[in-house]
Short mmCIF file of C-alpha atoms in Angstrom, two decimals:
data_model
loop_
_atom_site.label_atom_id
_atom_site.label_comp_id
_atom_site.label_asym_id
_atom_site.label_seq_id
_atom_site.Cartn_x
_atom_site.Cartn_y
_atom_site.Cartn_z
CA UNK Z 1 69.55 -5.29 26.99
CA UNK Z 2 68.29 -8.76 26.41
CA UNK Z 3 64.56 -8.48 27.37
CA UNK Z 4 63.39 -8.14 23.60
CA UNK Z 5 64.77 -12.04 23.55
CA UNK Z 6 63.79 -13.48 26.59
CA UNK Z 7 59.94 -11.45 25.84
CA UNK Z 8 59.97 -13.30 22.42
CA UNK Z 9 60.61 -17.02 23.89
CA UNK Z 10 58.09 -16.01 26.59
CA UNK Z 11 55.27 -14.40 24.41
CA UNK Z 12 53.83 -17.59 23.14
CA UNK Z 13 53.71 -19.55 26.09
CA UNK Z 14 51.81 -16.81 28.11
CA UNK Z 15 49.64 -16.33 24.86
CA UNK Z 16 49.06 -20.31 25.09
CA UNK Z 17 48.45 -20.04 28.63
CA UNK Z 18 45.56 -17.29 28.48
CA UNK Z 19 44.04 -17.76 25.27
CA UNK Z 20 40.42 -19.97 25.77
CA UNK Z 21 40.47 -23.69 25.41
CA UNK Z 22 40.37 -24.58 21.32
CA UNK Z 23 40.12 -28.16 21.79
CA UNK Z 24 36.97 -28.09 24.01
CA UNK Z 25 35.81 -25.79 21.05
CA UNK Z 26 36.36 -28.47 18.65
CA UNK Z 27 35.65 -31.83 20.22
CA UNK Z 28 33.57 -33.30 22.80
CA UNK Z 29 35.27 -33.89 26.18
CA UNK Z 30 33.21 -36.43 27.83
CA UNK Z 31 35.20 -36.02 31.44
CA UNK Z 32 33.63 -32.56 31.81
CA UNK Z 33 29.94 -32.01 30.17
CA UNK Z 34 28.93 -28.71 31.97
CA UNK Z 35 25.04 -27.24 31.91
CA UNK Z 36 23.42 -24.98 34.19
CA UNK Z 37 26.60 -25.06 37.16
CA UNK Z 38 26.56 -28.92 36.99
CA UNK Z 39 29.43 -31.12 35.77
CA UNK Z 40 29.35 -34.89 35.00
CA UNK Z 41 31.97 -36.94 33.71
CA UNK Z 42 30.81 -39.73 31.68
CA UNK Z 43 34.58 -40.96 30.70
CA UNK Z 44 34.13 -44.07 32.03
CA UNK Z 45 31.92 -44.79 29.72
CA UNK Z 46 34.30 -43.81 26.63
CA UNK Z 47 34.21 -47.63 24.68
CA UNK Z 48 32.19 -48.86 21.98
CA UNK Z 49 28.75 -50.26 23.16
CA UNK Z 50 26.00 -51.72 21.12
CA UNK Z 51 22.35 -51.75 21.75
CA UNK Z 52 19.53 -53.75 19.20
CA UNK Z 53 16.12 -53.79 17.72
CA UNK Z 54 14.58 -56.15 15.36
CA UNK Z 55 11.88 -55.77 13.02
CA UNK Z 56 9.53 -58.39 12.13
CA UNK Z 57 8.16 -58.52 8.45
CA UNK Z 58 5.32 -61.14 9.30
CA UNK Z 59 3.73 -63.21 7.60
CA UNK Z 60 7.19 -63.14 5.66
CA UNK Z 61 10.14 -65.10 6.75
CA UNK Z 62 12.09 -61.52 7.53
CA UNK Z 63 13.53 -59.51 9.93
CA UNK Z 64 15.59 -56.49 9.77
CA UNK Z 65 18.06 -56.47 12.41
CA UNK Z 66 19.69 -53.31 13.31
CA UNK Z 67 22.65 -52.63 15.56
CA UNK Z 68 23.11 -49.22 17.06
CA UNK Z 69 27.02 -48.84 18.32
CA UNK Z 70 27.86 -45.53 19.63
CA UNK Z 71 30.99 -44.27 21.82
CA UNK Z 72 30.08 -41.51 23.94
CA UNK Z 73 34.00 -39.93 23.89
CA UNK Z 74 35.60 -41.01 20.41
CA UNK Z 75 34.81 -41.91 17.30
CA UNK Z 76 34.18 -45.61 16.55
CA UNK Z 77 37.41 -47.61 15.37
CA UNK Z 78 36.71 -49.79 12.39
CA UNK Z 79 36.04 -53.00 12.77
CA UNK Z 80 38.95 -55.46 10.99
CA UNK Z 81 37.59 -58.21 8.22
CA UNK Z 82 34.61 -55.87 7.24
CA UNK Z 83 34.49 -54.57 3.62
CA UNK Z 84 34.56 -50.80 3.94
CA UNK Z 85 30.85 -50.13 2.12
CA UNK Z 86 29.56 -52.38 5.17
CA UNK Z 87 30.94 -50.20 7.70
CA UNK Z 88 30.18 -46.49 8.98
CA UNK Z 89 32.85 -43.65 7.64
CA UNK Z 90 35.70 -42.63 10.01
CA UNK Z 91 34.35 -39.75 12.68
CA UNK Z 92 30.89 -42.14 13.34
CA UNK Z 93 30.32 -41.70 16.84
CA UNK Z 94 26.59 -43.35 17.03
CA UNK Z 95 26.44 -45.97 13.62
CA UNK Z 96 23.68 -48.19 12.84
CA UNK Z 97 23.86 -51.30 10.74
CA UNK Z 98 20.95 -52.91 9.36
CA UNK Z 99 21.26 -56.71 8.27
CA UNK Z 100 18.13 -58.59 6.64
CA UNK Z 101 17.61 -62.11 8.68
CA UNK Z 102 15.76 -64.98 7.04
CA UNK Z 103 14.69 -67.55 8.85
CA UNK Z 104 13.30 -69.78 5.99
CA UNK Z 105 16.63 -70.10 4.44
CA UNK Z 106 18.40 -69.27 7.54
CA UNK Z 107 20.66 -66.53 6.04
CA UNK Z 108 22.01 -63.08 7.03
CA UNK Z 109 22.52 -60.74 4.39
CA UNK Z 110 23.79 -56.75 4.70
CA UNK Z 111 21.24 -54.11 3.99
CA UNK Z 112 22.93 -50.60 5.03
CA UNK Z 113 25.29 -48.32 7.41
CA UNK Z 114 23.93 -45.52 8.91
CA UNK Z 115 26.05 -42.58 10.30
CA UNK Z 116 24.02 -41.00 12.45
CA UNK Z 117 26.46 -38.95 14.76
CA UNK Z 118 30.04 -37.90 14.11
CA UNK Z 119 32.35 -35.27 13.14
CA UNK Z 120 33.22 -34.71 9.73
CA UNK Z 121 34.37 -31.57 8.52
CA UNK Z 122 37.47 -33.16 7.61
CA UNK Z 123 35.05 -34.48 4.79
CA UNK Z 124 33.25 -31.92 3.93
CA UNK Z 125 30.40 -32.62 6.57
CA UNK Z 126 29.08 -31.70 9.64
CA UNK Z 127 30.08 -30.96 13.11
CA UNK Z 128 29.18 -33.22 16.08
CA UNK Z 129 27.56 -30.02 17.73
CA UNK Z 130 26.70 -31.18 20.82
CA UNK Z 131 23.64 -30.19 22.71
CA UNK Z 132 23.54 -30.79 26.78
CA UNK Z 133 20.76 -30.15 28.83
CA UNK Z 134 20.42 -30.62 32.57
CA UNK Z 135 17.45 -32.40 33.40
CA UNK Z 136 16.55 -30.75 36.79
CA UNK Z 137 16.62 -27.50 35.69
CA UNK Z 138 14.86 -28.52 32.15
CA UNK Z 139 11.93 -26.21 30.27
CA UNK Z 140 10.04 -29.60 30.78
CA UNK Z 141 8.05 -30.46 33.94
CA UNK Z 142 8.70 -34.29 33.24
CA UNK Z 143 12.43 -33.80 33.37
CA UNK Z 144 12.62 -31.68 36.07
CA UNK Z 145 11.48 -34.76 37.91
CA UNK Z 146 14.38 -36.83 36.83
CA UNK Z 147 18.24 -36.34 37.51
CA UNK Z 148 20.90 -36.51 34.77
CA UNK Z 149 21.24 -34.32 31.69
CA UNK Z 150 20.36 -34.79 27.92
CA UNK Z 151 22.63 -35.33 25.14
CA UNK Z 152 22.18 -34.76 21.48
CA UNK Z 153 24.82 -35.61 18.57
CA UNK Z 154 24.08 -33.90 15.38
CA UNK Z 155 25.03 -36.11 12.11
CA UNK Z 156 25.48 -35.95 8.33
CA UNK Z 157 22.29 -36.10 5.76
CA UNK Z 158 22.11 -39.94 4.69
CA UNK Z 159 22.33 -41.49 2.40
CA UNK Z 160 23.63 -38.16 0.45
CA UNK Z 161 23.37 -34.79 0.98
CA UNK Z 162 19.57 -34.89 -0.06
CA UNK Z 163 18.90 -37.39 1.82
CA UNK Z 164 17.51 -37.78 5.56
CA UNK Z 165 19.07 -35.74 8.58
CA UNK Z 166 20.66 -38.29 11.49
CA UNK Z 167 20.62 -37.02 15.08
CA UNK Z 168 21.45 -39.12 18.50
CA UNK Z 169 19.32 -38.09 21.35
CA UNK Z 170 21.20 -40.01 24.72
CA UNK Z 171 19.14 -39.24 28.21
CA UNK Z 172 21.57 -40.04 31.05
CA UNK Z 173 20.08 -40.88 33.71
CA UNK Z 174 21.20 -40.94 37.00
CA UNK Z 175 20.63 -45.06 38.66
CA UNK Z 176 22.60 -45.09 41.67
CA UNK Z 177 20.44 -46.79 44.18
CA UNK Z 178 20.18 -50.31 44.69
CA UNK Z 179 16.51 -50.73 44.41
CA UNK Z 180 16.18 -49.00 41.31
CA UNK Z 181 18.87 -51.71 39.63
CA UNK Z 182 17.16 -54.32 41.73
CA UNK Z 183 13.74 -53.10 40.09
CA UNK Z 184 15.32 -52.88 36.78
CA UNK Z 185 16.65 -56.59 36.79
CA UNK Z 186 13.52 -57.41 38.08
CA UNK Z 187 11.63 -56.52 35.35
CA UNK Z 188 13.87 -57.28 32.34
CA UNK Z 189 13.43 -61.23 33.95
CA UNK Z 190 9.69 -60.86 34.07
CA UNK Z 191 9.94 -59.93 30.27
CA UNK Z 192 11.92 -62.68 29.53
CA UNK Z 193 9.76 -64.99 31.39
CA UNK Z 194 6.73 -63.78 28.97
CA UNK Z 195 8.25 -63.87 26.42
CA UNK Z 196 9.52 -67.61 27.00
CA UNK Z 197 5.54 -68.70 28.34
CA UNK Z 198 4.76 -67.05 24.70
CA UNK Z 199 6.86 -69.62 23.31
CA UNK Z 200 7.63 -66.41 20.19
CA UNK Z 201 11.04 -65.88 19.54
CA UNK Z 202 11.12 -61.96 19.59
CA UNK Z 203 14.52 -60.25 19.21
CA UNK Z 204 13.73 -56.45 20.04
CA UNK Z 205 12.24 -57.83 23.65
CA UNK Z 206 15.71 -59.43 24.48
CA UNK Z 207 18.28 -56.90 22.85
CA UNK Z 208 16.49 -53.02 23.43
CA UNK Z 209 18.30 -53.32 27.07
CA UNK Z 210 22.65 -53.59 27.05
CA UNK Z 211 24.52 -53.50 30.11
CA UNK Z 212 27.22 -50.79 29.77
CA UNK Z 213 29.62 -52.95 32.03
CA UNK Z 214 29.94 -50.46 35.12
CA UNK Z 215 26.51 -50.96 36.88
CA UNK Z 216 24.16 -49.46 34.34
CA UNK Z 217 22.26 -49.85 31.38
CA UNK Z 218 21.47 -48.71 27.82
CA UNK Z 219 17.96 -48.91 26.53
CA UNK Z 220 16.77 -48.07 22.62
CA UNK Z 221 14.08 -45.82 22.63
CA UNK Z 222 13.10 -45.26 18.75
CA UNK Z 223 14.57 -44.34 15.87
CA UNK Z 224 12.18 -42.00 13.71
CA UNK Z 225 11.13 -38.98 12.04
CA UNK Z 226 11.31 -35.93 14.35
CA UNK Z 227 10.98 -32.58 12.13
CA UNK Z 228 13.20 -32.78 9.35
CA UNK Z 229 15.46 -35.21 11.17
CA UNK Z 230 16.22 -38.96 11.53
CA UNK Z 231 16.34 -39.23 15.35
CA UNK Z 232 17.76 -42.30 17.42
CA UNK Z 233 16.54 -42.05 21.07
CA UNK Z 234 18.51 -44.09 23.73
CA UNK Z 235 18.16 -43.79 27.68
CA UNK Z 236 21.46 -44.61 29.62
CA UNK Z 237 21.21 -45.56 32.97
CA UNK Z 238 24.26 -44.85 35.07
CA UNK Z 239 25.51 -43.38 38.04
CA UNK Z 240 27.47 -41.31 36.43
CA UNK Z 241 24.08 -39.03 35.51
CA UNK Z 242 23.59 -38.07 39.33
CA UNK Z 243 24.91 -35.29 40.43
CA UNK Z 244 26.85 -36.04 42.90
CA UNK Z 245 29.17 -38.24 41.36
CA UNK Z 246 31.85 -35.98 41.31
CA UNK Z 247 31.76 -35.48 45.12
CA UNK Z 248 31.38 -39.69 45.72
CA UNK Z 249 34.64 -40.14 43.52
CA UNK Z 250 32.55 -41.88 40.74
CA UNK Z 251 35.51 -44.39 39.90
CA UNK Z 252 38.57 -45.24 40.95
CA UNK Z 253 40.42 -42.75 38.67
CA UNK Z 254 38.29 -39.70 39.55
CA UNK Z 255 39.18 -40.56 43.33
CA UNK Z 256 43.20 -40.76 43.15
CA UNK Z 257 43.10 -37.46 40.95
CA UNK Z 258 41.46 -35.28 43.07
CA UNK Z 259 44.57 -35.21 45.47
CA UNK Z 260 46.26 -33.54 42.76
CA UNK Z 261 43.67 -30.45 42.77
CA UNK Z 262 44.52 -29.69 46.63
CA UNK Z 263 48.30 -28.93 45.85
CA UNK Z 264 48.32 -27.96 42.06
CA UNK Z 265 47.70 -24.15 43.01
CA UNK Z 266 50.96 -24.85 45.57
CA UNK Z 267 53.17 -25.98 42.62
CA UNK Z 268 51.87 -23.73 40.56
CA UNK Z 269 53.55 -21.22 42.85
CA UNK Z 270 55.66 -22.69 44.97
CA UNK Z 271 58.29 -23.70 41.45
CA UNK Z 272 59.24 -21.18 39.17
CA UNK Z 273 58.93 -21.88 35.65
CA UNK Z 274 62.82 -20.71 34.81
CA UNK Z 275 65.75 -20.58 36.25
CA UNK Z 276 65.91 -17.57 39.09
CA UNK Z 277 68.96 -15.89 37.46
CA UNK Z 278 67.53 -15.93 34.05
CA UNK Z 279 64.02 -14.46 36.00
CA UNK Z 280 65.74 -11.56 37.93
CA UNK Z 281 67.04 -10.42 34.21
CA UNK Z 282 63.85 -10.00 33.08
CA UNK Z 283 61.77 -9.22 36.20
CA UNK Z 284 62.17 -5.50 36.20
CA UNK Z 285 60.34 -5.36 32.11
CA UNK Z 286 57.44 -6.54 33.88
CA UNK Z 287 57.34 -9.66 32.84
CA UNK Z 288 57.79 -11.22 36.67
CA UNK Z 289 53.89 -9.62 36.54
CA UNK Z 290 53.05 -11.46 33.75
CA UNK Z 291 53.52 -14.61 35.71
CA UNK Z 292 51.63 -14.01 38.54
CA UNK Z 293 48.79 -12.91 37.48
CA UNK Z 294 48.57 -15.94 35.25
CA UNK Z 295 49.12 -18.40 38.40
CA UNK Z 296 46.30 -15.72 40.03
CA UNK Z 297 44.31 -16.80 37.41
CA UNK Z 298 44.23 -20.33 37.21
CA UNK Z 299 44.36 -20.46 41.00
CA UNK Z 300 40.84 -18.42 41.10
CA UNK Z 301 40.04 -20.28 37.89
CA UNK Z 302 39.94 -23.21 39.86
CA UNK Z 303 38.23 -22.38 42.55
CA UNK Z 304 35.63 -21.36 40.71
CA UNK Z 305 35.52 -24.89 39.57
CA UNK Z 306 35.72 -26.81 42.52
CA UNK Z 307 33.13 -24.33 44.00
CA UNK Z 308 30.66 -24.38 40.73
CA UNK Z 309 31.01 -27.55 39.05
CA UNK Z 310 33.03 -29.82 41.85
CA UNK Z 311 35.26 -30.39 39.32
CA UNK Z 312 38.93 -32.71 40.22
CA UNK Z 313 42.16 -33.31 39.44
CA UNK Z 314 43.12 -31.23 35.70
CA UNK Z 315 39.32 -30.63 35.65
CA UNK Z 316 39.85 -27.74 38.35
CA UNK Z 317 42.34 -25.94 36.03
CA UNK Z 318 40.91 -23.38 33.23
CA UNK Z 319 41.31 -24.70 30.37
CA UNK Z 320 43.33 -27.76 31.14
CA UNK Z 321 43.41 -29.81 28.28
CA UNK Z 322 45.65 -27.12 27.16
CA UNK Z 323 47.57 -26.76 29.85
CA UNK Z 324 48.59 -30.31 29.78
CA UNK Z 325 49.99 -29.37 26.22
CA UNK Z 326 52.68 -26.82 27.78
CA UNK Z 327 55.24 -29.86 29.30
CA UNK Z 328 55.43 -30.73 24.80
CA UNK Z 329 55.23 -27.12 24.12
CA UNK Z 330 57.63 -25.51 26.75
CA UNK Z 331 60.26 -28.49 26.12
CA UNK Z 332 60.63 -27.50 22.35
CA UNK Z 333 60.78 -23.59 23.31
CA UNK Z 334 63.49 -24.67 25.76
CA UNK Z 335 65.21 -26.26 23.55
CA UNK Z 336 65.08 -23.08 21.33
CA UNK Z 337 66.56 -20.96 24.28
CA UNK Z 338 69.41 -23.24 24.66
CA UNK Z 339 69.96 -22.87 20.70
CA UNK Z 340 69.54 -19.12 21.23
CA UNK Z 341 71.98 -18.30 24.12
CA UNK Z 342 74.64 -21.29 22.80
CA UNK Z 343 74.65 -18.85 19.38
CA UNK Z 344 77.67 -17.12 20.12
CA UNK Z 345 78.29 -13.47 18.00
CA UNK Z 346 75.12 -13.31 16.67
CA UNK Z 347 73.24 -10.36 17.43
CA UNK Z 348 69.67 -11.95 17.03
CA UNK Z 349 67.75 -11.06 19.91
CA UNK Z 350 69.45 -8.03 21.37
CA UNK Z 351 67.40 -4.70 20.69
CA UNK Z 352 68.57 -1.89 18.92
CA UNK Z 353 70.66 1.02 21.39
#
């Protein structure tokens, strides 16, 4: 018999197939953040933004500039020309770097780089950890009057491991109406109309608000002592924070996907994943089982998801980012079987009689 082979190439790849998603485990997948039956996808988002405050040292001729970057999906790319000390270290999702301005002498000079959310374990640190927490459905009373979800980043002690714990606190909220942007432009030009009448050049008034560059806005909150921990508070203003983003096709690539979650239970079992020959020599060990209650599986899995969490495309899959793994993964086993059955006398494979 030649099951004990064929059960040997197969073994992983079903293992692979049912075993729970380690990369959601490990990193943060902006494209589905999940609380309380609600999904958002914030992908669009995914690029370095920056957001800034300035703090005046009057009557002296200083100002402490600091520069909050953060991107929501990745860690932060460093920045070419820029002497590695003056920079954030690699992992820094949310980094803050504070420059001294001085307007006597009209100079710039650096003062620090903050990590204050990231992942690194591969250092010897801390995990990003993430934290979400739907605002409707929130402990709070005052967030159960808004809609969009809360997001914090845990971060390393700075500057050493004595020092000060960082934390990013991100409230998404949802700003998909045109008065509320109308309202919100509105305002920000009323600001700036003071603040010109003033005649007082004031750098926090003009740089606390960042458009995001799809319709929304970022806002800095404070950055201060809560607890033990450092704390940077930023609101986001976006539509995708309302919660029913998903079902609107909140961009363009969201839209064309979801065609592919109406058929992907069809291919799932309309191909077979080997060759029918090679599957009727096998089928009788029980292994033709195997397969379909896997495809039984991800085909209620994703119900489930489309019912629960409106999810689309890969999103309706369990566990899809490892299921779009398998094409790499079942490619080298392949080539493994070919190597296997091209083998000639050897009797690797075959089981005992």
């Amino acid at each position: 018999m030649r099951v004990r082979k064929y059960t040997s190439i197969l073994y992983p790849i079903t293992i692979h197939l049912l075993l729970p998603t380690l990369t959601y485990a490990m990193s943060f997948d902006c494209s589905s953040i999940r609380d309380d039956k609600q999904s958002f996808d914030i992908s669009a988002l995914g690029n370095p933004i920056s957001v800034m405050t300035t703090e005046d040292h009057s009557p002296s001729p200083t100002k402490t500039n600091t520069t909050f970057t953060i991107d929501i999906c990745k860690p932060l790319k460093k920045a070419k020309g820029i002497p590695k000390e003056e920079d954030c270290p690699n992992g820094t999702m949310v980094c803050a770097i504070r420059r001294l301005i001085n307007t006597f002498e009209n100079s710039t000079s650096f003062e620090d780089a903050i990590p204050i959310a990231g992942k690194f374990t591969l250092h010897g640190g801390t995990e990003l950890d993430p934290e979400i927490t739907r605002l409707k459905t929130s402990s709070s009373a005052s967030d159960r009057e808004k809609e969009g979800f809360r997001l914090a980043l845990q971060g390393p002690k700075y500057p050493d491991k004595n020092g000060q714990k960082q934390k990013a606190v991100i409230e998404f909220l949802c700003s998909d109406k045109a008065e509320e942007k109308k309202a919100e432009k509105s305002g920000l030009t009323a600001r700036k109309d003071e603040d010109d009448e003033d005649g007082e050049e004031d750098h926090s008034a003009t740089g606390e608000v960042t458009d995001d560059g799809h319709g929304g806005t970022v806002k800095y909150i404070d950055y201060s002592m809560v607890g033990e921990s450092k704390v940077l508070s930023l609101e986001w203003r976006t539509k995708y924070a309302c919660e029913d983003a998903a079902k609107k096709g909140g961009d363009d690539k969201a839209s064309s996907s979801g065609h592919w979650g109406v058929f992907t239970w069809f291919i799932i079992m309309s191909v077979p994943p080997f060759p029918s020959r090679m599957f009727t020599e096998f089928a009788d060990d029980g292994v033709h089982s195997i397969f379909l209650g896997t495809a039984a599986y991800l085909i209620f899995g994703s119900w489930l998801n489309y019912n629960r969490y409106s999810a689309r495309g890969w999103d309706l899959l369990p566990h899809s980012e490892t299921i779009r793994d398998i094409p790499y993964i079942f490619k080298g086993w392949m080539r493994r079987v070919v190597n296997t059955l091209q083998g000639g006398g050897s009797r690797g494979g075959y089981s005992a009689v």
